[in-house]
Tab-separated table of C-alpha atoms and ligand atoms in Angstrom:
chain	number	residue	atom	x	y	z
A	142	MET	CA	0.316	-0.202	0.265
A	143	LEU	CA	2.983	2.046	1.432
A	144	GLY	CA	4.269	1.840	-2.166
A	145	LYS	CA	1.516	2.724	-4.513
A	146	LYS	CA	1.372	5.917	-3.013
A	147	ILE	CA	4.877	6.344	-3.171
A	148	VAL	CA	5.633	5.202	-6.954
A	149	ILE	CA	1.286	8.390	-7.266
A	150	ALA	CA	2.981	10.442	-5.798
A	151	LEU	CA	6.367	10.455	-7.985
A	152	ALA	CA	4.787	10.149	-10.496
A	153	SER	CA	2.320	13.355	-10.420
A	154	SER	CA	5.441	15.814	-8.854
A	155	ALA	CA	7.634	14.287	-11.745
A	156	ILE	CA	4.208	15.273	-14.391
A	157	LEU	CA	4.536	18.605	-12.293
A	158	ALA	CA	7.951	19.082	-13.370
A	159	LYS	CA	8.043	18.711	-16.579
A	160	ALA	CA	5.594	20.591	-17.391
A	161	GLY	CA	8.360	23.338	-16.192
A	162	ILE	CA	11.383	21.975	-17.078
A	163	PRO	CA	13.658	24.760	-19.146
A	164	ARG	CA	14.356	24.381	-22.413
A	165	TYR	CA	18.307	22.979	-21.093
A	166	ALA	CA	17.229	21.342	-18.597
A	167	GLN	CA	16.286	17.515	-17.676
A	168	ARG	CA	15.248	15.089	-14.576
A	169	ILE	CA	16.598	12.188	-13.332
A	170	TYR	CA	15.234	10.369	-10.721
A	171	PRO	CA	17.716	7.641	-8.513
A	172	GLN	CA	15.016	5.658	-7.948
A	173	SER	CA	15.084	4.713	-12.105
A	174	PHE	CA	18.690	3.854	-11.520
A	175	ALA	CA	17.914	2.049	-8.246
A	176	VAL	CA	17.781	-1.754	-9.703
A	177	LEU	CA	19.800	-1.914	-13.240
A	178	ASP	CA	19.509	-4.885	-15.474
A	179	ASN	CA	23.716	-5.161	-15.484
A	180	VAL	CA	25.984	-3.710	-12.288
A	181	PRO	CA	29.467	-4.083	-13.816
A	182	THR	CA	32.441	-5.199	-12.122
A	183	GLY	CA	35.206	-3.315	-11.174
A	184	LYS	CA	36.971	-4.048	-13.975
A	185	VAL	CA	34.897	-1.764	-16.811
A	186	PHE	CA	34.179	0.378	-13.620
A	187	ASN	CA	38.362	1.839	-13.902
A	188	GLY	CA	37.947	5.542	-12.167
A	189	THR	CA	37.359	7.972	-15.056
A	190	SER	CA	34.745	6.454	-16.411
A	191	HIS	CA	30.690	8.254	-16.463
A	192	PHE	CA	27.220	7.551	-15.424
A	193	ILE	CA	24.932	7.095	-17.765
A	194	PRO	CA	21.274	7.095	-17.057
A	195	PRO	CA	19.162	4.168	-17.892
A	196	GLY	CA	17.012	5.904	-20.693
A	197	THR	CA	19.784	8.960	-21.432
A	198	THR	CA	23.504	8.903	-23.396
A	199	SER	CA	26.276	10.614	-23.240
A	200	ASP	CA	24.521	13.313	-26.001
A	201	SER	CA	21.018	12.995	-24.627
A	202	LEU	CA	22.483	14.922	-21.210
A	203	GLN	CA	25.101	16.928	-22.691
A	204	ALA	CA	22.184	18.435	-25.165
A	205	LYS	CA	20.019	19.376	-21.604
A	206	PRO	CA	22.597	20.151	-19.245
A	207	PHE	CA	21.228	21.477	-16.072
A	208	HIS	CA	19.574	17.556	-14.456
A	209	ILE	CA	17.117	17.906	-11.866
A	210	TYR	CA	17.892	15.068	-9.097
A	211	ASP	CA	15.643	17.141	-6.524
A	212	ASP	CA	13.620	19.985	-7.675
A	213	SER	CA	15.018	22.161	-5.417
A	214	PHE	CA	17.281	22.749	-8.124
A	215	TYR	CA	14.426	24.581	-9.453
A	216	ASP	CA	15.345	27.721	-7.511
A	217	ILE	CA	19.447	27.735	-8.662
A	218	ILE	CA	18.683	27.016	-12.454
A	219	GLY	CA	15.064	28.953	-13.128
A	220	SER	CA	13.290	29.467	-15.539
A	221	ASP	CA	16.056	29.181	-19.077
A	222	PRO	CA	19.730	28.127	-17.215
A	223	THR	CA	22.160	28.639	-20.277
A	224	LEU	CA	25.450	27.509	-21.010
A	225	THR	CA	27.721	29.277	-22.983
A	226	LEU	CA	31.227	27.932	-24.536
A	227	LEU	CA	33.283	31.587	-23.343
A	228	ALA	CA	36.952	29.815	-25.446
A	229	GLN	CA	38.783	26.229	-26.032
A	230	THR	CA	41.458	25.275	-27.548
A	231	ASP	CA	42.241	22.003	-28.869
A	232	THR	CA	44.794	19.929	-26.148
A	233	ASP	CA	46.393	21.949	-23.947
A	234	PRO	CA	44.940	22.585	-20.274
A	235	LEU	CA	44.334	26.366	-20.212
A	236	PHE	CA	41.553	26.249	-18.619
A	237	HIS	CA	41.965	24.232	-15.318
A	238	GLU	CA	41.739	25.908	-11.662
A	239	ALA	CA	41.713	28.574	-9.269
A	240	VAL	CA	39.524	30.468	-10.888
A	241	VAL	CA	38.612	34.003	-9.194
A	242	TRP	CA	36.766	36.466	-10.051
A	243	HIS	CA	38.201	39.907	-9.617
A	244	PRO	CA	34.706	42.569	-9.230
A	245	GLU	CA	36.585	46.126	-9.533
A	246	THR	CA	37.879	44.713	-12.712
A	247	ASN	CA	35.053	42.729	-13.799
A	248	SER	CA	38.023	39.774	-13.964
A	249	VAL	CA	38.333	36.343	-14.693
A	250	TYR	CA	41.423	34.784	-13.157
A	251	PHE	CA	42.430	31.247	-14.624
A	252	ALA	CA	45.099	28.795	-13.824
A	253	GLN	CA	46.711	26.324	-16.631
A	254	ASN	CA	47.134	23.143	-15.771
A	255	ALA	CA	50.252	22.297	-13.712
A	256	GLY	CA	52.302	18.360	-14.557
A	257	PRO	CA	50.233	17.296	-17.450
A	258	VAL	CA	52.539	15.489	-19.794
A	259	ALA	CA	51.185	16.242	-23.190
A	260	ALA	CA	51.142	19.821	-21.687
A	261	GLY	CA	54.520	19.789	-20.551
A	262	THR	CA	54.226	22.236	-17.755
A	263	GLY	CA	55.293	20.703	-14.143
A	264	LEU	CA	58.672	20.135	-13.895
A	265	ASN	CA	59.642	22.408	-17.470
A	266	LYS	CA	57.616	24.932	-17.073
A	267	SER	CA	55.083	26.707	-15.395
A	268	ALA	CA	52.341	26.342	-15.661
A	269	ILE	CA	50.464	29.754	-16.722
A	270	VAL	CA	47.898	32.577	-14.859
A	271	GLN	CA	45.068	33.791	-17.133
A	272	LYS	CA	42.292	36.364	-16.708
A	273	ILE	CA	39.720	36.846	-19.013
A	274	TYR	CA	37.242	40.185	-19.459
A	275	LEU	CA	33.465	39.688	-18.319
A	276	ASP	CA	32.127	41.979	-20.509
A	277	GLU	CA	33.509	40.346	-23.137
A	278	ALA	CA	31.765	37.024	-21.732
A	279	ASP	CA	28.092	38.807	-22.033
A	280	ARG	CA	29.243	40.389	-24.952
A	281	ILE	CA	29.349	36.428	-26.285
A	282	LEU	CA	25.997	34.984	-23.906
A	283	ALA	CA	23.918	37.952	-26.150
A	284	LEU	CA	24.522	36.093	-29.386
A	285	GLY	CA	22.664	33.322	-28.080
A	286	GLN	CA	24.650	29.931	-29.717
A	287	GLY	CA	24.949	28.657	-26.367
A	288	GLN	CA	27.032	25.263	-26.630
A	289	ASN	CA	27.611	26.468	-30.301
A	290	ASN	CA	29.268	29.497	-29.608
A	291	THR	CA	32.592	29.664	-31.870
A	292	GLN	CA	33.429	33.203	-31.770
A	293	PHE	CA	35.358	33.742	-28.283
A	294	VAL	CA	36.320	35.860	-25.728
A	295	ASN	CA	40.342	37.449	-25.607
A	296	VAL	CA	42.548	35.639	-23.296
A	297	THR	CA	45.071	37.339	-21.810
A	298	THR	CA	48.318	36.037	-19.994
A	299	VAL	CA	49.033	37.327	-16.554
A	300	ASN	CA	53.058	38.469	-16.721
A	301	SER	CA	54.436	40.704	-14.434
A	302	GLY	CA	57.441	40.334	-13.817
A	303	GLN	CA	57.219	37.128	-10.437
A	304	GLN	CA	55.306	34.656	-12.210
A	305	VAL	CA	53.477	32.479	-9.658
A	306	ILE	CA	55.002	29.380	-9.806
A	307	ASN	CA	52.327	26.163	-11.015
A	308	PRO	CA	49.653	28.325	-10.382
A	309	ASN	CA	46.508	26.201	-8.532
A	310	GLY	CA	44.277	27.372	-5.716
A	311	GLY	CA	43.369	31.119	-5.316
A	312	THR	CA	40.488	33.946	-4.008
A	313	ASN	CA	40.019	37.385	-3.102
A	314	PHE	CA	41.450	38.500	-0.231
A	315	ARG	CA	42.039	42.519	0.044
A	316	GLY	CA	41.394	43.718	-2.774
A	317	LYS	CA	43.575	41.894	-4.583
A	318	ILE	CA	43.655	37.684	-4.988
A	319	VAL	CA	45.761	34.760	-3.604
A	320	TYR	CA	46.910	32.302	-5.090
A	321	THR	CA	48.586	28.786	-4.129
A	322	ALA	CA	51.419	27.773	-5.988
A	323	GLU	CA	52.759	23.813	-6.358
A	324	GLY	CA	57.073	24.847	-6.646
A	325	GLN	CA	59.046	23.533	-9.490
A	326	GLY	CA	61.489	20.597	-8.976
A	327	ASP	CA	63.321	20.393	-5.532
A	328	ASP	CA	64.424	24.728	-5.775
A	329	ILE	CA	61.390	26.550	-5.946
A	330	PRO	CA	59.038	25.940	-2.981
A	331	ALA	CA	55.112	25.294	-3.134
A	332	ALA	CA	53.785	29.156	-1.977
A	333	LEU	CA	51.839	31.340	-1.727
A	334	TYR	CA	50.760	34.644	-4.303
A	335	LEU	CA	49.186	37.421	-3.821
A	336	ILE	CA	48.680	39.541	-7.066
A	337	ASP	CA	47.444	42.665	-7.310
A	338	PRO	CA	44.635	43.211	-10.022
A	339	ASN	CA	44.544	46.920	-9.739
A	340	ASN	CA	48.376	47.148	-10.107
A	341	ASN	CA	49.356	46.083	-13.129
A	342	ASP	CA	49.167	42.488	-11.738
A	343	ASN	CA	52.166	43.281	-9.173
A	344	THR	CA	52.952	40.120	-7.241
A	345	THR	CA	54.459	39.404	-4.676
A	346	VAL	CA	55.201	35.349	-1.845
A	347	ILE	CA	53.303	36.234	1.559
A	348	LEU	CA	54.264	32.517	1.987
A	349	ASN	CA	56.822	30.194	1.035
A	350	ASN	CA	57.591	27.240	4.093
A	351	PHE	CA	56.422	25.749	7.714
A	352	PHE	CA	59.150	27.285	9.953
A	353	GLY	CA	61.680	26.365	7.594
A	354	ARG	CA	60.624	23.635	5.143
A	355	GLN	CA	58.885	23.061	2.635
A	356	TYR	CA	54.816	22.762	1.687
A	357	ASP	CA	54.874	19.796	-0.986
A	358	SER	CA	52.429	21.281	-2.621
A	359	LEU	CA	50.765	24.474	-2.043
A	360	ASN	CA	46.939	23.150	-4.417
A	361	ASP	CA	43.517	25.904	-2.511
A	362	VAL	CA	42.944	28.709	-0.210
A	363	ALA	CA	39.757	29.984	0.866
A	364	VAL	CA	39.092	32.912	3.355
A	365	ASN	CA	37.369	32.186	6.338
A	366	PRO	CA	34.875	34.480	6.647
A	367	ARG	CA	34.577	34.937	10.787
A	368	ASN	CA	38.316	35.929	11.171
A	369	LYS	CA	39.641	36.525	7.516
A	370	GLU	CA	42.587	34.042	7.789
A	371	LEU	CA	43.966	33.280	4.978
A	372	TYR	CA	42.792	28.372	4.960
A	373	PHE	CA	44.603	26.567	2.613
A	374	THR	CA	45.807	22.765	1.403
A	375	ASP	CA	48.882	20.871	0.841
A	376	GLY	CA	48.898	18.071	-0.211
A	377	PRO	CA	51.359	15.244	-2.896
A	378	PHE	CA	49.986	16.713	-5.834
A	379	GLY	CA	53.250	17.814	-7.595
A	380	TRP	CA	55.048	14.190	-6.101
A	381	VAL	CA	52.956	11.639	-8.245
A	382	GLN	CA	53.305	13.568	-11.185
A	383	ALA	CA	57.003	13.589	-10.547
A	384	PHE	CA	57.083	17.893	-10.611
A	385	ARG	CA	57.908	18.008	-6.549
A	386	PRO	CA	60.249	16.027	-4.217
A	387	ASP	CA	59.270	13.352	-1.458
A	388	PRO	CA	57.425	15.353	0.269
A	389	VAL	CA	58.182	16.604	3.797
A	390	LEU	CA	55.528	16.978	5.610
A	391	PRO	CA	51.925	15.245	5.946
A	392	THR	CA	49.073	16.264	3.548
A	393	GLN	CA	47.214	18.762	5.679
A	394	VAL	CA	44.826	21.944	6.122
A	395	TYR	CA	46.743	24.902	7.285
A	396	ARG	CA	45.478	28.304	8.166
A	397	PHE	CA	48.133	31.395	8.122
A	398	ASN	CA	47.202	34.719	9.565
A	399	TYR	CA	48.737	37.122	6.540
A	400	ASP	CA	48.883	40.456	9.183
A	401	THR	CA	51.088	38.241	11.828
A	402	GLY	CA	52.589	35.481	9.896
A	403	VAL	CA	51.291	32.977	11.990
A	404	VAL	CA	50.725	29.495	10.183
A	405	ARG	CA	49.627	26.749	11.939
A	406	ALA	CA	48.025	23.534	11.075
A	407	VAL	CA	44.043	22.642	11.750
A	408	ALA	CA	43.455	19.174	9.692
A	409	ASP	CA	45.093	16.338	8.912
A	410	GLY	CA	43.979	12.657	7.921
A	411	PHE	CA	43.974	13.109	4.110
A	412	HIS	CA	44.718	11.373	1.455
A	413	MET	CA	45.184	14.537	-1.228
A	414	THR	CA	43.604	17.401	0.383
A	415	ASN	CA	42.293	19.140	-2.657
A	416	GLY	CA	39.360	22.129	-2.429
A	417	VAL	CA	38.537	24.327	0.691
A	418	THR	CA	35.687	26.493	1.059
A	419	PHE	CA	33.127	28.068	4.339
A	420	SER	CA	29.929	28.330	4.128
A	421	PRO	CA	28.924	31.804	3.715
A	422	ASP	CA	28.070	32.615	7.022
A	423	GLY	CA	31.762	30.769	8.291
A	424	MET	CA	29.711	27.898	10.547
A	425	TYR	CA	31.516	25.279	8.767
A	426	ALA	CA	34.801	24.825	6.719
A	427	TYR	CA	34.412	21.373	3.698
A	428	ILE	CA	37.085	20.083	1.718
A	429	THR	CA	37.304	18.441	-0.511
A	430	ASP	CA	39.467	14.574	-0.784
A	431	THR	CA	40.273	13.417	-3.941
A	432	GLY	CA	43.226	9.985	-2.723
A	433	LEU	CA	40.628	8.350	-5.256
A	434	SER	CA	42.916	9.962	-8.977
A	435	SER	CA	47.102	10.066	-7.834
A	436	GLY	CA	49.048	11.384	-11.064
A	437	PHE	CA	51.389	8.579	-12.042
A	438	TRP	CA	50.403	6.115	-10.116
A	439	GLY	CA	47.076	6.224	-11.344
A	440	TYR	CA	43.569	5.497	-9.422
A	441	ASN	CA	42.339	3.055	-6.583
A	442	TYR	CA	38.402	3.590	-6.482
A	443	THR	CA	38.435	2.576	-2.270
A	444	ASN	CA	40.343	5.543	-1.741
A	445	PRO	CA	38.423	8.729	-0.996
A	446	SER	CA	36.422	11.054	-3.607
A	447	THR	CA	34.667	12.886	-0.698
A	448	ILE	CA	33.814	15.549	1.136
A	449	TYR	CA	34.248	16.225	4.711
A	450	ARG	CA	32.725	18.682	6.497
A	451	TYR	CA	33.535	20.629	9.641
A	452	ASN	CA	32.396	23.220	12.034
A	453	VAL	CA	34.457	25.539	12.231
A	454	ASP	CA	34.554	26.975	16.556
A	455	ASP	CA	34.984	30.467	17.570
A	456	ASP	CA	38.805	29.711	17.848
A	457	GLY	CA	39.107	29.608	13.842
A	458	ASN	CA	40.119	25.778	14.234
A	459	PHE	CA	38.265	22.398	13.119
A	460	GLY	CA	35.950	20.153	14.756
A	461	ASN	CA	33.970	17.295	14.082
A	462	ARG	CA	34.532	16.163	10.550
A	463	GLN	CA	31.661	14.035	8.677
A	464	VAL	CA	31.377	12.986	5.024
A	465	PHE	CA	29.361	15.430	3.910
A	466	ALA	CA	28.940	14.091	0.410
A	467	TYR	CA	30.894	10.758	-1.536
A	468	ASN	CA	31.208	12.191	-4.850
A	469	GLU	CA	30.600	9.638	-7.829
A	470	ILE	CA	31.966	10.362	-10.267
A	471	ARG	CA	35.720	10.934	-9.761
A	472	VAL	CA	36.720	12.432	-7.246
A	473	PRO	CA	35.163	17.012	-6.071
A	474	ASP	CA	38.144	18.883	-6.610
A	475	GLY	CA	37.184	22.531	-6.870
A	476	ILE	CA	34.250	23.432	-4.620
A	477	HIS	CA	32.406	26.590	-3.337
A	478	CYS	CA	28.894	27.813	-1.808
A	479	ASP	CA	25.945	29.885	-3.044
A	480	ASN	CA	24.492	32.574	-0.659
A	481	LYS	CA	22.423	29.986	0.668
A	482	GLY	CA	24.402	27.590	1.998
A	483	ASN	CA	25.003	25.058	-1.028
A	484	VAL	CA	27.924	23.256	-1.633
A	485	TYR	CA	28.971	23.415	-5.626
A	486	VAL	CA	31.579	20.857	-6.472
A	487	GLY	CA	33.590	20.647	-9.905
A	488	ASN	CA	34.300	16.513	-10.719
A	489	GLY	CA	34.667	14.041	-13.473
A	490	ASP	CA	31.517	14.928	-14.985
A	491	GLY	CA	30.787	18.622	-14.616
A	492	VAL	CA	29.592	20.999	-11.685
A	493	ASN	CA	27.559	18.737	-9.266
A	494	VAL	CA	25.083	20.828	-6.135
A	495	TYR	CA	24.635	19.577	-2.727
A	496	ASN	CA	22.503	21.617	-0.723
A	497	PRO	CA	23.460	22.205	2.762
A	498	SER	CA	22.527	18.716	3.880
A	499	GLY	CA	24.574	16.846	1.269
A	500	LEU	CA	21.755	15.536	-1.140
A	501	LEU	CA	23.133	15.811	-4.597
A	502	ILE	CA	20.494	17.650	-6.006
A	503	GLY	CA	21.569	18.990	-9.355
A	504	LYS	CA	24.763	19.131	-12.438
A	505	ILE	CA	25.746	20.968	-14.870
A	506	TYR	CA	26.765	18.379	-17.068
A	507	LEU	CA	30.077	18.777	-18.704
A	508	GLY	CA	30.781	15.067	-19.450
A	509	THR	CA	34.084	16.346	-19.329
A	510	THR	CA	36.188	16.459	-16.043
A	511	SER	CA	35.755	20.327	-14.690
A	512	ALA	CA	38.527	21.035	-11.570
A	513	ASN	CA	37.121	24.419	-10.794
A	514	PHE	CA	34.836	27.424	-11.198
A	515	ALA	CA	33.427	30.578	-9.779
A	516	PHE	CA	30.822	32.716	-8.884
A	517	THR	CA	31.139	35.846	-10.811
A	518	GLY	CA	28.034	38.031	-10.157
A	519	LYS	CA	24.800	37.706	-9.733
A	520	GLY	CA	23.365	35.110	-11.741
A	521	LYS	CA	26.409	33.614	-14.011
A	522	MET	CA	29.042	31.428	-12.055
A	523	VAL	CA	32.439	30.706	-15.714
A	524	VAL	CA	33.748	27.463	-15.185
A	525	CYS	CA	36.866	26.048	-15.888
A	526	ALA	CA	37.057	22.512	-18.411
A	527	GLU	CA	40.435	21.876	-18.949
A	528	THR	CA	40.287	22.850	-22.763
A	529	LYS	CA	36.903	24.144	-22.875
A	530	LEU	CA	36.059	27.802	-20.699
A	531	TRP	CA	32.454	27.570	-19.984
A	532	TYR	CA	29.468	30.597	-18.627
A	533	VAL	CA	26.656	29.890	-16.912
A	534	ASN	CA	23.782	32.261	-16.661
A	535	TRP	CA	20.996	30.966	-14.276
A	536	ASN	CA	19.934	32.258	-10.738
A	537	ALA	CA	22.506	30.945	-8.538
A	538	GLU	CA	24.565	33.851	-6.931
A	539	GLY	CA	27.780	33.187	-4.999
A	540	ALA	CA	27.786	33.612	-1.453
A	541	ASP	CA	30.019	36.551	-0.946
A	542	ILE	CA	33.541	36.436	-0.599
A	543	THR	CA	34.793	39.329	-2.099
A	544	SER	CA	33.636	41.035	1.619
A	545	ARG	CA	36.217	38.485	3.779
A	546	GLU	CA	39.016	41.025	2.659
A	547	TYR	CA	38.578	43.276	5.094
A	548	THR	CA	39.564	43.198	8.079
A	549	GLY	CA	38.245	46.617	8.912
B	792	NAG	C1	37.803	3.247	-19.064
B	792	NAG	O1	36.268	3.312	-19.544
B	792	NAG	C2	35.777	3.986	-20.265
B	792	NAG	C3	34.057	3.667	-20.861
B	792	NAG	O2	33.840	3.876	-20.149
B	792	NAG	C4	36.722	4.425	-21.548
B	792	NAG	O3	36.733	5.036	-22.884
B	792	NAG	C5	38.110	4.645	-21.591
B	792	NAG	O4	39.471	4.158	-22.155
B	792	NAG	C6	38.998	3.802	-20.358
B	792	NAG	N1	40.243	4.397	-19.215
B	792	NAG	C7	40.876	3.903	-19.323
B	792	NAG	C8	42.720	4.905	-18.442
B	792	NAG	O5	41.248	2.660	-19.369
B	793	NAG	C1	61.330	17.847	-19.539
B	793	NAG	O1	62.738	18.103	-20.580
B	793	NAG	C2	63.304	16.936	-20.593
B	793	NAG	C3	64.361	17.352	-22.340
B	793	NAG	O2	63.979	18.471	-23.113
B	793	NAG	C4	62.665	16.293	-21.585
B	793	NAG	O3	63.472	14.736	-22.016
B	793	NAG	C5	61.532	15.342	-20.108
B	793	NAG	O4	60.577	14.541	-20.862
B	793	NAG	C6	60.780	17.074	-19.599
B	793	NAG	N1	59.361	16.075	-19.128
B	793	NAG	C7	58.569	16.516	-18.795
B	793	NAG	C8	57.848	15.936	-18.117
B	793	NAG	O5	58.074	17.419	-20.027
B	794	NAG	C1	38.854	41.215	-29.021
B	794	NAG	O1	39.918	41.490	-28.616
B	794	NAG	C2	40.088	42.444	-29.871
B	794	NAG	C3	41.196	43.091	-29.593
B	794	NAG	O2	41.025	44.036	-28.457
B	794	NAG	C4	38.242	43.305	-29.198
B	794	NAG	O3	38.042	44.102	-31.345
B	794	NAG	C5	37.209	42.247	-29.392
B	794	NAG	O4	35.693	42.691	-29.415
B	794	NAG	C6	37.319	41.284	-28.539
B	794	NAG	N1	36.485	40.461	-28.447
B	794	NAG	C7	35.592	40.089	-27.285
B	794	NAG	C8	34.693	39.063	-27.575
B	794	NAG	O5	34.655	41.020	-26.772
B	795	NAG	C1	23.288	23.316	-30.970
B	795	NAG	O1	23.240	23.295	-32.372
B	795	NAG	C2	22.144	21.707	-32.218
B	795	NAG	C3	22.765	22.215	-33.752
B	795	NAG	O2	22.013	22.271	-34.562
B	795	NAG	C4	20.493	22.046	-31.783
B	795	NAG	O3	20.670	21.270	-31.404
B	795	NAG	C5	21.301	22.953	-30.289
B	795	NAG	O4	19.691	23.264	-29.939
B	795	NAG	C6	22.297	24.007	-30.818
B	795	NAG	N1	22.506	24.365	-28.942
B	795	NAG	C7	22.042	25.034	-28.407
B	795	NAG	C8	22.847	24.944	-27.721
B	795	NAG	O5	21.487	26.249	-28.723
B	796	NAG	C1	54.792	45.123	-6.168
B	796	NAG	O1	54.401	44.920	-4.869
B	796	NAG	C2	55.822	45.263	-3.679
B	796	NAG	C3	54.058	44.984	-2.001
B	796	NAG	O2	53.508	45.314	-2.089
B	796	NAG	C4	56.105	46.253	-3.727
B	796	NAG	O3	56.573	46.465	-2.540
B	796	NAG	C5	56.204	47.094	-4.816
B	796	NAG	O4	56.429	47.958	-4.958
B	796	NAG	C6	55.445	46.517	-6.224
B	796	NAG	N1	55.940	46.992	-7.252
B	796	NAG	C7	55.140	48.013	-7.756
B	796	NAG	C8	56.137	47.492	-9.997
B	796	NAG	O5	54.172	48.686	-8.234
B	797	NAG	C1	44.502	1.497	-2.675
B	797	NAG	O1	44.686	2.032	-1.223
B	797	NAG	C2	44.182	1.058	0.257
B	797	NAG	C3	43.336	2.371	0.928
B	797	NAG	O2	44.652	3.483	1.302
B	797	NAG	C4	44.659	0.178	-0.001
B	797	NAG	O3	45.312	-1.100	1.448
B	797	NAG	C5	45.734	-0.970	-1.302
B	797	NAG	O4	46.632	-1.369	-1.349
B	797	NAG	C6	45.671	0.567	-2.043
B	797	NAG	N1	45.427	-0.237	-3.714
B	797	NAG	C7	46.509	-0.325	-4.557
B	797	NAG	C8	46.374	-1.446	-5.296
B	797	NAG	O5	47.240	0.158	-4.314
C-alpha cells in the first residue's frame, strides 16, 4: 500500500516537473537507476568512466546539461538556464583551476594545469595564469549560441615581473587575489602569492615555508569569513606528477594569519587534500579529498573521493569531521558555496550541486572534468573544463567572498 502511494506521488511530481522543465534542463530520478539490469564489475569501472542513467545517452545528457536530481534545483537554475562556450583549445589544458572573479576590474583569473605531460608544464616549465573580461563574456552570451558558440573571448596571460610558479588555487583577498602555487623541482618551493589586479598584476610571495620546511604542493585557499584568515590545503600533488620532491610534511590543511605571519595546521588524516571553502556564515568548512586519483600512480577506487565538512569553532579551529558527500564521478575538486549555503563542486563530469545537508540536488553536466569554477556575480558562473571555458547563466549567486578581504 505504502509502495503504491510513493509511486503515485513520484508520478505526479514528474508530470508537474516536466511541465516546467526549462529548455536546457532535464529531470533525473535516482529511482530510475536504483535497480539496473547489469551492474558492471570493478574491471569495467576504471575510475574515469561516467554514469549514464538508463534512458539517457552521453549526447542527451549534454544536450540538456542542467540535470535536476531534486526539485529544489529549480530555484538554482531558474526558468531558462544557459551554458555558453567562451573559449577552447585543442589539447592545452589552459582552463584548469584557480578561477577567481575580481569585481573591480570585472575580470576572471584562472590557471593552466600543471603536470600533464601533454602540456609540458610542471618540472620543465611553469603553468601560467590567464584572465578574461566578463564584459566580453556578456557580449558572447548575447549572441545566444550557447554550447554551439564559435566566437570566443580574448584570453590574456598574466605576466607582470614575478610569475606564480605552477599555480593551482586562488581566492579574493583584500582587493587582490591570493594564489596557491605547487612549486617546481627541488629549488622553487610551493608558496602563496598575492596578485594585484589594480596594479598591473604586480605579484609578490607572501608565504613559502613552514618553519623552514617546504610545503608539498599548495593546492587551494579560502578566507574564513569570521576571522579573515587564509586557510589552505597542501598535498603530494607535484610529487605524484613527478615535478616535486618527496613530501616532508603530511597532507594537511593550514591557516595563515597574513598580518602576524602565524601558520598553524588545522586538519590532517587525508589522502590528497584538495579544495577548501567555507559556508557563507563561516560556521562550516568544506574540504575535498581526491585520493582516488593519484597522478602517475593511477586510480585506487577505495581511496576517498569525498567532501568532508567540519564545524569551524569560534577560535577558528576545526572540529567534528563528517562525510558530507561521497562523489559518484571521480573526485570532487574545486568547491564553493552559494549565498544560501548550497555546495558546488567540480568533478569528473561537470559541476555537482548539493544542498546544505549533502543531498545531490542537481548538476551541470559537461561530459568532461571540471576541476574548478567561480561565481562571477548574480546569476553568473565561469566554469573551467581543461580545454574549454564555459559561462553559466541562471539564478544562483555565490557566497559573498569578496567582502571577506577586509579586516576593518
Ligand atoms: C575507461 O572506460 C571508459 C569507458 O567506460 C573508456 O572510454 C576509457 O578509455 C577507459 N579508460 C581507461 C584508462 O581504461
Ligand atoms: C622535460 O624536458 C626534458 C628535456 O627536454 C624531456 O626529456 C622530458 O621528457 C621533459 N619532462 C616533462 C615532464 O615534460
Ligand atoms: C577581443 O579583442 C579585440 C581587440 O581588442 C576586440 O576587437 C574584440 O571585440 C574582443 N573580443 C570580444 C569578444 O570582445
Ligand atoms: C546546437 O546546435 C544543435 C544542432 O544545430 C541544436 O540542436 C542545439 O539545440 C544547439 N544548442 C544550443 C545550446 O544552442
Ligand atoms: C609590487 O608590490 C610590492 C609589495 O606590495 C611592492 O613592494 C612593489 O613596489 C610593487 N611593485 C610595483 C611595480 O608596483
Ligand atoms: C588502495 O588504497 C588502500 C587504502 O589506502 C590500500 O590498502 C590498497 O593497498 C590500495 N590498493 C592499491 C592497488 O594501490
